[in-house]
Short mmCIF file of N, CA, C and O in Angstrom, two decimals:
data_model
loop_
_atom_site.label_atom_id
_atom_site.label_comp_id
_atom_site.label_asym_id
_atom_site.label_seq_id
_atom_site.Cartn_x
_atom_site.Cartn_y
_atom_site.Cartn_z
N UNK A 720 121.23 98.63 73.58
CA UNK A 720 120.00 99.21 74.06
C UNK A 720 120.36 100.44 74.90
O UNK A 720 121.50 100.32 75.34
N UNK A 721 119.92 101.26 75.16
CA UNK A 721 120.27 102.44 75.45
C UNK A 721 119.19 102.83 76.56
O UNK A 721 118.53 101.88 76.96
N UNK A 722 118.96 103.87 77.02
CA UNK A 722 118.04 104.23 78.13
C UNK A 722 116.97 105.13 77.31
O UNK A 722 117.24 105.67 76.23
N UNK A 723 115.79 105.22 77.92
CA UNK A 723 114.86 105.83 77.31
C UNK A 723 114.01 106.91 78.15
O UNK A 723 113.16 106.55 78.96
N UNK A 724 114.28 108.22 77.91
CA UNK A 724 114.16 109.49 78.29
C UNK A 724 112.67 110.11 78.00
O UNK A 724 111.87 109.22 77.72
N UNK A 725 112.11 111.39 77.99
CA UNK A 725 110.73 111.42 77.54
C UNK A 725 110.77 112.29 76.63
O UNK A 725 111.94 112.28 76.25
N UNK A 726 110.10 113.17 75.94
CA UNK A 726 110.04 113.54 74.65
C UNK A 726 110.82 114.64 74.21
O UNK A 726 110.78 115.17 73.10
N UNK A 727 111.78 115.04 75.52
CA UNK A 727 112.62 116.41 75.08
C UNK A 727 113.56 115.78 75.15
O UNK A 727 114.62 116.37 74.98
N UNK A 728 113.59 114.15 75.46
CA UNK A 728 115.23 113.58 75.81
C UNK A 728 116.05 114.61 77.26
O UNK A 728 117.21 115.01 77.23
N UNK A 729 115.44 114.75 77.97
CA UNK A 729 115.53 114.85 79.77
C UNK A 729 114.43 114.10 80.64
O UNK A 729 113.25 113.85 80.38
N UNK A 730 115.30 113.79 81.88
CA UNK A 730 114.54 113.48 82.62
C UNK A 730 113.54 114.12 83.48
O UNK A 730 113.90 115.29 83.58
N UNK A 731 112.45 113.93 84.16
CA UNK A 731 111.51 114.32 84.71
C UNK A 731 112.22 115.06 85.86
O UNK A 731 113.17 114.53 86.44
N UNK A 732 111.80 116.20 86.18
CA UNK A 732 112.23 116.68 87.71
C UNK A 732 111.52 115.66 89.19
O UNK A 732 110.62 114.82 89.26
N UNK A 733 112.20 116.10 89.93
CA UNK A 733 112.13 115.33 91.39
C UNK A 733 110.61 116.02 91.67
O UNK A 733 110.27 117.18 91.42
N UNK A 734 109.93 115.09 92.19
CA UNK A 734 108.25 115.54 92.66
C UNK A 734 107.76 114.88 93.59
O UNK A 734 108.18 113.72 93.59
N UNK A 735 106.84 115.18 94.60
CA UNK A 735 106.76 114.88 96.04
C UNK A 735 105.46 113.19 95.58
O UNK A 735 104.94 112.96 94.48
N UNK A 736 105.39 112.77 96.24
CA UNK A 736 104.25 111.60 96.20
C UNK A 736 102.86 111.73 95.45
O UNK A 736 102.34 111.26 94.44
N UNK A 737 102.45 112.82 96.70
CA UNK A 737 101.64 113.19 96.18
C UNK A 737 101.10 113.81 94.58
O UNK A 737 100.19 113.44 93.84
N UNK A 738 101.72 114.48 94.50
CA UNK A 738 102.78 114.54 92.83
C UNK A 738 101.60 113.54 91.83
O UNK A 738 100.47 113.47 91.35
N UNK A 739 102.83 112.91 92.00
CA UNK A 739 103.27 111.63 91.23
C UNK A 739 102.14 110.73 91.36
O UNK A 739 102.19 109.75 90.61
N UNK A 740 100.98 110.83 92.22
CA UNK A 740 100.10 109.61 91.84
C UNK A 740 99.33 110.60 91.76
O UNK A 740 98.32 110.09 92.24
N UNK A 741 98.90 112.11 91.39
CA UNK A 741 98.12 113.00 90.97
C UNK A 741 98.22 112.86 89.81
O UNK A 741 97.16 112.79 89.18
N UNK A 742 99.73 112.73 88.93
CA UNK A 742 99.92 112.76 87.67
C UNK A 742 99.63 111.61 86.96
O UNK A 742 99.29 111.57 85.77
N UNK A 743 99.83 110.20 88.12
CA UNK A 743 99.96 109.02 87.43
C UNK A 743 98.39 108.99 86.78
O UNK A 743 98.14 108.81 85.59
N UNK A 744 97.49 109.18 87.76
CA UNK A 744 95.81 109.39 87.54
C UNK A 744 95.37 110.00 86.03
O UNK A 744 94.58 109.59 85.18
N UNK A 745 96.24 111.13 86.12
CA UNK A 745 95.63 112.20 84.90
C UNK A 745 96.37 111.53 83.85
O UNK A 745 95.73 111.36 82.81
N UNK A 746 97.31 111.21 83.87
CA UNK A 746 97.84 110.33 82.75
C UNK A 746 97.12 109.01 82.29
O UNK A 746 96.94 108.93 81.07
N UNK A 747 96.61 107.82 83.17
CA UNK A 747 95.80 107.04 83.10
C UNK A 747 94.44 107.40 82.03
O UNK A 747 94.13 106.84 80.98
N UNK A 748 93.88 108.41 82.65
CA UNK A 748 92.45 108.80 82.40
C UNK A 748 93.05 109.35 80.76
O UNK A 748 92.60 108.81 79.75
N UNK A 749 93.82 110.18 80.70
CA UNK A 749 94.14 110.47 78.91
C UNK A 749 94.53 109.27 78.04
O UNK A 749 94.44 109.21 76.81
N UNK A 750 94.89 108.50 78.74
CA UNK A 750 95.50 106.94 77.86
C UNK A 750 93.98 106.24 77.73
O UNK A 750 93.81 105.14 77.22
N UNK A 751 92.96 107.01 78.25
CA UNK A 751 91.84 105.97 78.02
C UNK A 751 91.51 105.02 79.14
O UNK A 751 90.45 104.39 79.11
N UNK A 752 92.49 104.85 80.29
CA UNK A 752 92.44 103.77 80.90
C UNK A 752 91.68 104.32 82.27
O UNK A 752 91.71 105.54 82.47
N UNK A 753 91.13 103.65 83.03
CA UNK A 753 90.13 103.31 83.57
C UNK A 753 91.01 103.28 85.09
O UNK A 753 92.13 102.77 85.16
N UNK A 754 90.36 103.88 86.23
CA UNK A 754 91.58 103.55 87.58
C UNK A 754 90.95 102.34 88.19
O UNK A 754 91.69 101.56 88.79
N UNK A 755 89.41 102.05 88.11
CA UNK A 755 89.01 100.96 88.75
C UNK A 755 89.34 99.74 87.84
O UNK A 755 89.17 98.59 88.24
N UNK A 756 89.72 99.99 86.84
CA UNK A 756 89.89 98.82 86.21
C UNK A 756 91.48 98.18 86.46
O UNK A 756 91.79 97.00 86.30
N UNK A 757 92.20 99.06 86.81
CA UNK A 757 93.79 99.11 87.54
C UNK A 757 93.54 98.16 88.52
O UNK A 757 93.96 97.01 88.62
N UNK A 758 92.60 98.97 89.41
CA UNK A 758 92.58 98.30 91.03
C UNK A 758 92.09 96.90 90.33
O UNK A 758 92.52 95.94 90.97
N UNK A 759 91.39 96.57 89.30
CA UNK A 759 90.62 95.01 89.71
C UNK A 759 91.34 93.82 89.42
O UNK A 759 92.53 94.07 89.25
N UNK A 760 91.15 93.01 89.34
CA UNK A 760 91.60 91.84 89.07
C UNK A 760 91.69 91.07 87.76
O UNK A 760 92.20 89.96 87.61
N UNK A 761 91.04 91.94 86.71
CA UNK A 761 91.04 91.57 85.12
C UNK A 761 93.15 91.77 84.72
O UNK A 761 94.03 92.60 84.98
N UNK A 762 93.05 90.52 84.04
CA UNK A 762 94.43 90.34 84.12
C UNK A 762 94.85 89.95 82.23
O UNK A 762 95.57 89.01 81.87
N UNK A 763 94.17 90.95 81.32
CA UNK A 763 94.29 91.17 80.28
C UNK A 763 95.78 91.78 80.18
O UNK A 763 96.38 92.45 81.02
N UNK A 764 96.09 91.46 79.21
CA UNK A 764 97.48 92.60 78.78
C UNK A 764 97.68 93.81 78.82
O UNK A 764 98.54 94.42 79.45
N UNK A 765 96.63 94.30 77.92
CA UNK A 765 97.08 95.89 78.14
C UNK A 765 96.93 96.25 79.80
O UNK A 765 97.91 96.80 80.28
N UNK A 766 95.90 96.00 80.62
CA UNK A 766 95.67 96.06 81.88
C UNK A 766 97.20 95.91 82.73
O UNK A 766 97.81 96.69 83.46
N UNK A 767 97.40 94.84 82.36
CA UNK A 767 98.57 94.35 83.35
C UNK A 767 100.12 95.05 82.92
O UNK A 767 101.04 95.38 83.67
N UNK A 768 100.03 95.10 81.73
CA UNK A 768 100.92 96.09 81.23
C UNK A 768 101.03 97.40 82.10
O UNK A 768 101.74 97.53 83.10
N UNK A 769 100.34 98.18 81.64
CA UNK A 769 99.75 99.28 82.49
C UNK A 769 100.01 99.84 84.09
O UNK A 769 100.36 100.94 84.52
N UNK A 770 99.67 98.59 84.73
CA UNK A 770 100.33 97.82 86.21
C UNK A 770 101.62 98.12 86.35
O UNK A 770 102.12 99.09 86.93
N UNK A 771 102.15 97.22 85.77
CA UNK A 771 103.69 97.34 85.51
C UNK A 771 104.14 98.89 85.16
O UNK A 771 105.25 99.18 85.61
N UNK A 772 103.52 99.83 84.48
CA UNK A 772 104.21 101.25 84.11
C UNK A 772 104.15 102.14 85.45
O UNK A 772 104.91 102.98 85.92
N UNK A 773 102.71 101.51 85.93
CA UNK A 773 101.98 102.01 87.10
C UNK A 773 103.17 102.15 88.45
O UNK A 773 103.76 103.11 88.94
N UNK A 774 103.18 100.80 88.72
CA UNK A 774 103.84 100.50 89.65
C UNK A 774 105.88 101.03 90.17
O UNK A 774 106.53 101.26 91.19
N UNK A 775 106.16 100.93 88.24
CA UNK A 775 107.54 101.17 87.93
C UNK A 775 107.49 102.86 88.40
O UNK A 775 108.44 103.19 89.11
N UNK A 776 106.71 103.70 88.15
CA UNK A 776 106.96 105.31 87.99
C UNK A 776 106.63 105.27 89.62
O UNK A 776 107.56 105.64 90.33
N UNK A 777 105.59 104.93 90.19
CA UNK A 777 105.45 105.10 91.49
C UNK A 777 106.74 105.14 92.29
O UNK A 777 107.42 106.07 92.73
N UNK A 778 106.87 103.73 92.32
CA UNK A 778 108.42 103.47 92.94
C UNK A 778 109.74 104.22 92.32
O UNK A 778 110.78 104.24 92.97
N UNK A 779 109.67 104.64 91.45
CA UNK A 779 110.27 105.58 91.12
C UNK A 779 110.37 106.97 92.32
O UNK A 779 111.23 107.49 93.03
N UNK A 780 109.41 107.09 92.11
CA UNK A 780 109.19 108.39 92.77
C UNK A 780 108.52 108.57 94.52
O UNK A 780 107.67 109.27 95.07
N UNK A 781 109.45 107.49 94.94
CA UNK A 781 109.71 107.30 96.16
C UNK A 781 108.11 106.49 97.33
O UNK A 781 107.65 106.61 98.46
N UNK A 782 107.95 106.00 96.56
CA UNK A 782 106.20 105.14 96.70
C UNK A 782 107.34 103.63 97.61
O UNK A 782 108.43 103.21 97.21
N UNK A 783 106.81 103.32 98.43
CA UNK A 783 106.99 101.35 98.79
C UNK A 783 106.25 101.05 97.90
O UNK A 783 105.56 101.74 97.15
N UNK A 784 106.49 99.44 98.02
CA UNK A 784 105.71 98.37 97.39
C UNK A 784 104.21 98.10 98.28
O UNK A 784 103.21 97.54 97.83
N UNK A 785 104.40 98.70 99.72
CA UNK A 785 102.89 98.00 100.67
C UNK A 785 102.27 99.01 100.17
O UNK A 785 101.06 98.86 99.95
N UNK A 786 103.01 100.54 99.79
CA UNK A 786 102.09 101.63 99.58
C UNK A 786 101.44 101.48 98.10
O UNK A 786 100.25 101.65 97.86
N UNK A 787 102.42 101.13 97.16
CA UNK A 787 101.74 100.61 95.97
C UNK A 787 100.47 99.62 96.19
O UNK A 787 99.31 99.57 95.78
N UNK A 788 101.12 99.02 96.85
CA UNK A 788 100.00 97.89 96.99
C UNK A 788 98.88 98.01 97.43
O UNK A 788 97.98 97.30 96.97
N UNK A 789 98.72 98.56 98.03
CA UNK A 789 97.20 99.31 98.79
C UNK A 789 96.74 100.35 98.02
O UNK A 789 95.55 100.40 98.33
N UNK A 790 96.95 101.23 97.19
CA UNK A 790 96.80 101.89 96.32
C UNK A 790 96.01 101.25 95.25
O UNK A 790 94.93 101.76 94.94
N UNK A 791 96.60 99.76 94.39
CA UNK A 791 96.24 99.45 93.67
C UNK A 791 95.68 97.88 93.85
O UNK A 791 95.78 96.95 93.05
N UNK A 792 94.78 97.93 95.77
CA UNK A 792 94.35 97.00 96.23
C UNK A 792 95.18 95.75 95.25
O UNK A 792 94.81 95.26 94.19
N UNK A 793 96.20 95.53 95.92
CA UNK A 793 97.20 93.95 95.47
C UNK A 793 97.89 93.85 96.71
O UNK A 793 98.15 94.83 97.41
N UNK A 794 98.17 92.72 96.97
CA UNK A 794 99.90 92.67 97.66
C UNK A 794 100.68 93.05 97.22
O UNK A 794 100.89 92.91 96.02
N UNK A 795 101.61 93.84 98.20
CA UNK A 795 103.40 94.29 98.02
C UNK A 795 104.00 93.58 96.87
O UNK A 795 104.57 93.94 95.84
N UNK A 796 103.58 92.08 97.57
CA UNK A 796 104.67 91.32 96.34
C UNK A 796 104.31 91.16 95.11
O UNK A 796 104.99 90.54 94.29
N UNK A 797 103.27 91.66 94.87
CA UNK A 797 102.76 91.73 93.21
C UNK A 797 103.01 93.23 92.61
O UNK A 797 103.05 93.42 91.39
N UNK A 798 103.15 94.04 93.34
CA UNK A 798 103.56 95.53 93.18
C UNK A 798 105.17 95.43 92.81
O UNK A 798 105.65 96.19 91.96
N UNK A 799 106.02 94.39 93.55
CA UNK A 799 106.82 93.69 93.41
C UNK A 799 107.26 93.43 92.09
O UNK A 799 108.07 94.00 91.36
N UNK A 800 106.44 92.29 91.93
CA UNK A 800 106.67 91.20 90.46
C UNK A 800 106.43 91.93 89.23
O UNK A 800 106.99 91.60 88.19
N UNK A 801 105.07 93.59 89.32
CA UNK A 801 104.99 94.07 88.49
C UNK A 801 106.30 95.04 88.19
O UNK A 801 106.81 95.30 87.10
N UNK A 802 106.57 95.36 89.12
CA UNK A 802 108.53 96.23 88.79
C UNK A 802 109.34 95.52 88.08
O UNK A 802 109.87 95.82 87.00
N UNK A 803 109.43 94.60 88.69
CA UNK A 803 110.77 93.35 87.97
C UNK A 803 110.54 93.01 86.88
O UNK A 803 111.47 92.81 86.09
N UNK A 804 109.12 92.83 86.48
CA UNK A 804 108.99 92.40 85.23
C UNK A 804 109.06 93.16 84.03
O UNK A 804 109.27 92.75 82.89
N UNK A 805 108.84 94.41 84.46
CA UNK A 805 108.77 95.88 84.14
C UNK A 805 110.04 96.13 83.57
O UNK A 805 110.15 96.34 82.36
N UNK A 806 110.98 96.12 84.30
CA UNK A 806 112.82 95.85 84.36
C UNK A 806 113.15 95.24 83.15
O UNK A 806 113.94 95.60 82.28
N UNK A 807 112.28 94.05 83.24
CA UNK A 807 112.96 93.04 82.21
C UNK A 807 112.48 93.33 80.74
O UNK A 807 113.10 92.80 79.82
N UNK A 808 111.44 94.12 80.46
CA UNK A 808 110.06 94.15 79.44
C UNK A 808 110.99 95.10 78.81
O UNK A 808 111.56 94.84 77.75
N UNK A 809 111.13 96.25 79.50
CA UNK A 809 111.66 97.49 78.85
C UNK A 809 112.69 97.34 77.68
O UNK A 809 112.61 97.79 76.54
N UNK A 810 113.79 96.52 78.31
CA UNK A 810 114.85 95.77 77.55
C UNK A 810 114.43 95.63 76.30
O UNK A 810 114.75 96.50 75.48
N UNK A 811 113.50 94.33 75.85
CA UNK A 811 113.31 93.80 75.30
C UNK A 811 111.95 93.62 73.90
O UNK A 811 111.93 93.14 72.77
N UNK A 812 110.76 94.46 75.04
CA UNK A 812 109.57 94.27 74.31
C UNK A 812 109.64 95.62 73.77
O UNK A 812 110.05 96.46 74.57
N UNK A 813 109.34 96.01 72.65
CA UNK A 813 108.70 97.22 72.00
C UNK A 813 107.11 97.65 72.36
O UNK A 813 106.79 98.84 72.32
N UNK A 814 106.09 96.58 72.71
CA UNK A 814 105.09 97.15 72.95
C UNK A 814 105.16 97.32 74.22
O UNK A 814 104.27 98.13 74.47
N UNK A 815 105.82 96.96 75.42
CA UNK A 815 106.20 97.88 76.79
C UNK A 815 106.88 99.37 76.08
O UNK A 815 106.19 100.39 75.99
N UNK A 816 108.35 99.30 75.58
CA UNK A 816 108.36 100.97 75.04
C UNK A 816 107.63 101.95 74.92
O UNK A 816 107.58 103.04 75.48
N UNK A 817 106.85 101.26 73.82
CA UNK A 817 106.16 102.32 73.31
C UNK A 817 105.29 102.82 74.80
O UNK A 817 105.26 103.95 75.28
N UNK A 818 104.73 101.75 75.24
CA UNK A 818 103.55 102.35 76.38
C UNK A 818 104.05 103.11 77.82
O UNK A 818 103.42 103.74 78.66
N UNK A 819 105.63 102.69 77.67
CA UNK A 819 106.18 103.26 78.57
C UNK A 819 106.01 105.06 78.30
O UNK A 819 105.30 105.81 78.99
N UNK A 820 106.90 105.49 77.06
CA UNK A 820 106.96 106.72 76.16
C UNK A 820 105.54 107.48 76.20
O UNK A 820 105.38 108.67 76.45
N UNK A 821 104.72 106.68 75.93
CA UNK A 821 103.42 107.13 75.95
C UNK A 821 102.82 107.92 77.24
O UNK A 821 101.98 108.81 77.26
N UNK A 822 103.51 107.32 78.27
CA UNK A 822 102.92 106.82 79.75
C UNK A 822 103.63 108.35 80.17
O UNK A 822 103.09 109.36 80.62
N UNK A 823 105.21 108.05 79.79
CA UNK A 823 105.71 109.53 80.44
C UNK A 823 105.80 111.07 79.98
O UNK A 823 106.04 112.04 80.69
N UNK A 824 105.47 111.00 78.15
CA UNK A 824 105.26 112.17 77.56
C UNK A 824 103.60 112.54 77.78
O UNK A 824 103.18 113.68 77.60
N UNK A 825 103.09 111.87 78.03
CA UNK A 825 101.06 112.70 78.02
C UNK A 825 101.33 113.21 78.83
O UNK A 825 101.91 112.71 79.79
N UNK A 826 100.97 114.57 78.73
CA UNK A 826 100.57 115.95 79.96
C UNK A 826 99.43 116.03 79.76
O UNK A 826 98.75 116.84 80.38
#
């Protein structure tokens, strides 16, 4: 398994917070997806999926977990569980891939 880059095969440049949950938004809204539906508590797949991409790029890009978490009204430790699981998905699942790829090539 190898690492997975975005559509020029480089990585993203370094970008301030603010940034990064400006972009995460505009990216959301082109995938179709909904931000109040992020924040809620519907715990469908694609939703929670989503979470997990959500949460992974944030912290990426220098976000906490309390700050995630309040962001996407949850606890830390579910901002948490959505990283780790995130970790593990990438590995393994193709329909995380793809939505990952998806998630970081839409401009």
């Amino acid at each position: 398994m190898g690492y997975l880059y975005d559509i020029n095969g480089m990585e993203e440049k370094e970008i301030t917070k603010k940034e990064a949950l400006s972009l995460t938004k505009k990216r959301i809204k082109i995938m179709g997806y909904n931000w109040k539906d992020l924040e809620s508590a519907k715990r469908h797949r694609p939703l929670s999926d989503m979470r997990k991409v959500v949460c992974s790029y944030l912290y990426d890009n220098r976000w906490t977990f309390p700050q995630i978490g309040k962001l996407l009204k949850m606890d830390h430790s579910s901002a948490i569980y959505h990283r780790r699981t995130f970790n593990e998905l990438i590995q393994t699942d193709d329909q995380m891939q793809s939505l990952w790829l998806q998630f970081k090539n839409t401009q």
